[in-house]
C-alpha cells in the first residue's frame, strides 16, 4: 500500500497527533501487517465495517477503490455488499452499491 498522507494533508496543522495516528499508525503500522492479514482481506473488513457503521462518504469510496486495487473483484464486492446488507441495513447497501458500481466501471 502506498504511503498515506491524508491525515497530515487535511488536519496536520489543526490536529497533528490525529494526523500522525491516521497516517503512521493506522495506514502505516496496521495496514503493513501483511503476515497477519492480507491487504485484500483488510479491505474487505474495512469496506464492510464502514458500510455497517453508516460511513457512506469519501472514506468508503476510498476503501472500495483500495479493495479493487487489492484484488477484490467486482463480483466479490457485489457479494460482500449484498451479504452485509442483511446485517447493516438495506439503505446503507444502496449507498455503498452506488459508489462501488462507479468505481468498478472506471
JSON list of N, CA and C in Angstrom, two decimals, residues 5 12 32 35 41 50-52 55-56 58 62 67-68 72-73 76 85-87 89 95-96:
[
{"chain": "A", "resi": 5, "resn": "UNK", "atom": "N", "xyz": [-0.98, 10.07, 3.31]},
{"chain": "A", "resi": 5, "resn": "UNK", "atom": "CA", "xyz": [-0.71, 11.37, 3.94]},
{"chain": "A", "resi": 5, "resn": "UNK", "atom": "C", "xyz": [-2.00, 12.16, 4.14]},
{"chain": "A", "resi": 12, "resn": "UNK", "atom": "N", "xyz": [-3.15, 18.25, 9.44]},
{"chain": "A", "resi": 12, "resn": "UNK", "atom": "CA", "xyz": [-1.82, 18.38, 10.02]},
{"chain": "A", "resi": 12, "resn": "UNK", "atom": "C", "xyz": [-1.61, 19.60, 10.90]},
{"chain": "A", "resi": 32, "resn": "UNK", "atom": "N", "xyz": [0.31, -2.50, 7.31]},
{"chain": "A", "resi": 32, "resn": "UNK", "atom": "CA", "xyz": [1.53, -3.18, 6.86]},
{"chain": "A", "resi": 32, "resn": "UNK", "atom": "C", "xyz": [1.69, -4.59, 7.44]},
{"chain": "A", "resi": 35, "resn": "UNK", "atom": "N", "xyz": [1.58, -10.18, 7.23]},
{"chain": "A", "resi": 35, "resn": "UNK", "atom": "CA", "xyz": [1.74, -11.55, 7.71]},
{"chain": "A", "resi": 35, "resn": "UNK", "atom": "C", "xyz": [0.57, -11.97, 8.60]},
{"chain": "A", "resi": 41, "resn": "UNK", "atom": "N", "xyz": [-7.83, -8.82, 2.37]},
{"chain": "A", "resi": 41, "resn": "UNK", "atom": "CA", "xyz": [-8.75, -9.13, 3.47]},
{"chain": "A", "resi": 41, "resn": "UNK", "atom": "C", "xyz": [-9.00, -7.91, 4.35]},
{"chain": "A", "resi": 50, "resn": "UNK", "atom": "N", "xyz": [-17.16, 0.04, 7.44]},
{"chain": "A", "resi": 50, "resn": "UNK", "atom": "CA", "xyz": [-17.59, 1.40, 7.13]},
{"chain": "A", "resi": 50, "resn": "UNK", "atom": "C", "xyz": [-19.05, 1.42, 6.71]},
{"chain": "A", "resi": 51, "resn": "UNK", "atom": "N", "xyz": [-19.44, 0.50, 5.83]},
{"chain": "A", "resi": 51, "resn": "UNK", "atom": "CA", "xyz": [-20.83, 0.45, 5.40]},
{"chain": "A", "resi": 51, "resn": "UNK", "atom": "C", "xyz": [-21.75, 0.19, 6.59]},
{"chain": "A", "resi": 52, "resn": "UNK", "atom": "N", "xyz": [-21.39, -0.77, 7.42]},
{"chain": "A", "resi": 52, "resn": "UNK", "atom": "CA", "xyz": [-22.23, -1.12, 8.57]},
{"chain": "A", "resi": 52, "resn": "UNK", "atom": "C", "xyz": [-22.35, 0.03, 9.55]},
{"chain": "A", "resi": 55, "resn": "UNK", "atom": "N", "xyz": [-20.81, 4.96, 7.46]},
{"chain": "A", "resi": 55, "resn": "UNK", "atom": "CA", "xyz": [-19.81, 5.90, 6.95]},
{"chain": "A", "resi": 55, "resn": "UNK", "atom": "C", "xyz": [-19.86, 5.79, 5.43]},
{"chain": "A", "resi": 56, "resn": "UNK", "atom": "N", "xyz": [-20.73, 6.58, 4.83]},
{"chain": "A", "resi": 56, "resn": "UNK", "atom": "CA", "xyz": [-21.03, 6.46, 3.41]},
{"chain": "A", "resi": 56, "resn": "UNK", "atom": "C", "xyz": [-20.51, 7.66, 2.63]},
{"chain": "A", "resi": 58, "resn": "UNK", "atom": "N", "xyz": [-16.57, 9.85, 1.51]},
{"chain": "A", "resi": 58, "resn": "UNK", "atom": "CA", "xyz": [-15.33, 9.61, 0.76]},
{"chain": "A", "resi": 58, "resn": "UNK", "atom": "C", "xyz": [-14.46, 8.53, 1.39]},
{"chain": "A", "resi": 62, "resn": "UNK", "atom": "N", "xyz": [-12.95, 5.67, -0.88]},
{"chain": "A", "resi": 62, "resn": "UNK", "atom": "CA", "xyz": [-11.51, 5.40, -0.89]},
{"chain": "A", "resi": 62, "resn": "UNK", "atom": "C", "xyz": [-11.25, 3.91, -0.65]},
{"chain": "A", "resi": 67, "resn": "UNK", "atom": "N", "xyz": [-9.92, -1.69, -2.16]},
{"chain": "A", "resi": 67, "resn": "UNK", "atom": "CA", "xyz": [-10.30, -3.09, -2.29]},
{"chain": "A", "resi": 67, "resn": "UNK", "atom": "C", "xyz": [-10.11, -3.56, -3.72]},
{"chain": "A", "resi": 68, "resn": "UNK", "atom": "N", "xyz": [-10.52, -2.74, -4.66]},
{"chain": "A", "resi": 68, "resn": "UNK", "atom": "CA", "xyz": [-10.33, -3.07, -6.08]},
{"chain": "A", "resi": 68, "resn": "UNK", "atom": "C", "xyz": [-8.84, -3.23, -6.39]},
{"chain": "A", "resi": 72, "resn": "UNK", "atom": "N", "xyz": [-9.94, -7.35, -4.90]},
{"chain": "A", "resi": 72, "resn": "UNK", "atom": "CA", "xyz": [-11.35, -7.72, -4.74]},
{"chain": "A", "resi": 72, "resn": "UNK", "atom": "C", "xyz": [-12.04, -7.46, -6.08]},
{"chain": "A", "resi": 73, "resn": "UNK", "atom": "N", "xyz": [-12.61, -8.50, -6.65]},
{"chain": "A", "resi": 73, "resn": "UNK", "atom": "CA", "xyz": [-13.27, -8.36, -7.95]},
{"chain": "A", "resi": 73, "resn": "UNK", "atom": "C", "xyz": [-14.62, -7.69, -7.82]},
{"chain": "A", "resi": 76, "resn": "UNK", "atom": "N", "xyz": [-17.05, -10.13, -6.36]},
{"chain": "A", "resi": 76, "resn": "UNK", "atom": "CA", "xyz": [-16.86, -10.30, -4.92]},
{"chain": "A", "resi": 76, "resn": "UNK", "atom": "C", "xyz": [-17.40, -9.09, -4.15]},
{"chain": "A", "resi": 85, "resn": "UNK", "atom": "N", "xyz": [-25.66, -6.27, 3.61]},
{"chain": "A", "resi": 85, "resn": "UNK", "atom": "CA", "xyz": [-26.93, -5.53, 3.63]},
{"chain": "A", "resi": 85, "resn": "UNK", "atom": "C", "xyz": [-27.91, -6.10, 4.64]},
{"chain": "A", "resi": 86, "resn": "UNK", "atom": "N", "xyz": [-27.90, -7.40, 4.81]},
{"chain": "A", "resi": 86, "resn": "UNK", "atom": "CA", "xyz": [-28.83, -8.04, 5.74]},
{"chain": "A", "resi": 86, "resn": "UNK", "atom": "C", "xyz": [-28.49, -7.74, 7.19]},
{"chain": "A", "resi": 87, "resn": "UNK", "atom": "N", "xyz": [-27.27, -7.39, 7.47]},
{"chain": "A", "resi": 87, "resn": "UNK", "atom": "CA", "xyz": [-26.83, -7.07, 8.82]},
{"chain": "A", "resi": 87, "resn": "UNK", "atom": "C", "xyz": [-26.75, -5.57, 9.06]},
{"chain": "A", "resi": 89, "resn": "UNK", "atom": "N", "xyz": [-28.11, -3.01, 6.95]},
{"chain": "A", "resi": 89, "resn": "UNK", "atom": "CA", "xyz": [-29.27, -2.24, 6.53]},
{"chain": "A", "resi": 89, "resn": "UNK", "atom": "C", "xyz": [-29.30, -2.01, 5.03]},
{"chain": "A", "resi": 95, "resn": "UNK", "atom": "N", "xyz": [-26.41, 2.82, -0.84]},
{"chain": "A", "resi": 95, "resn": "UNK", "atom": "CA", "xyz": [-25.41, 3.88, -0.93]},
{"chain": "A", "resi": 95, "resn": "UNK", "atom": "C", "xyz": [-24.04, 3.31, -1.30]},
{"chain": "A", "resi": 96, "resn": "UNK", "atom": "N", "xyz": [-23.67, 2.20, -0.68]},
{"chain": "A", "resi": 96, "resn": "UNK", "atom": "CA", "xyz": [-22.38, 1.58, -0.97]},
{"chain": "A", "resi": 96, "resn": "UNK", "atom": "C", "xyz": [-22.35, 1.04, -2.40]}
]
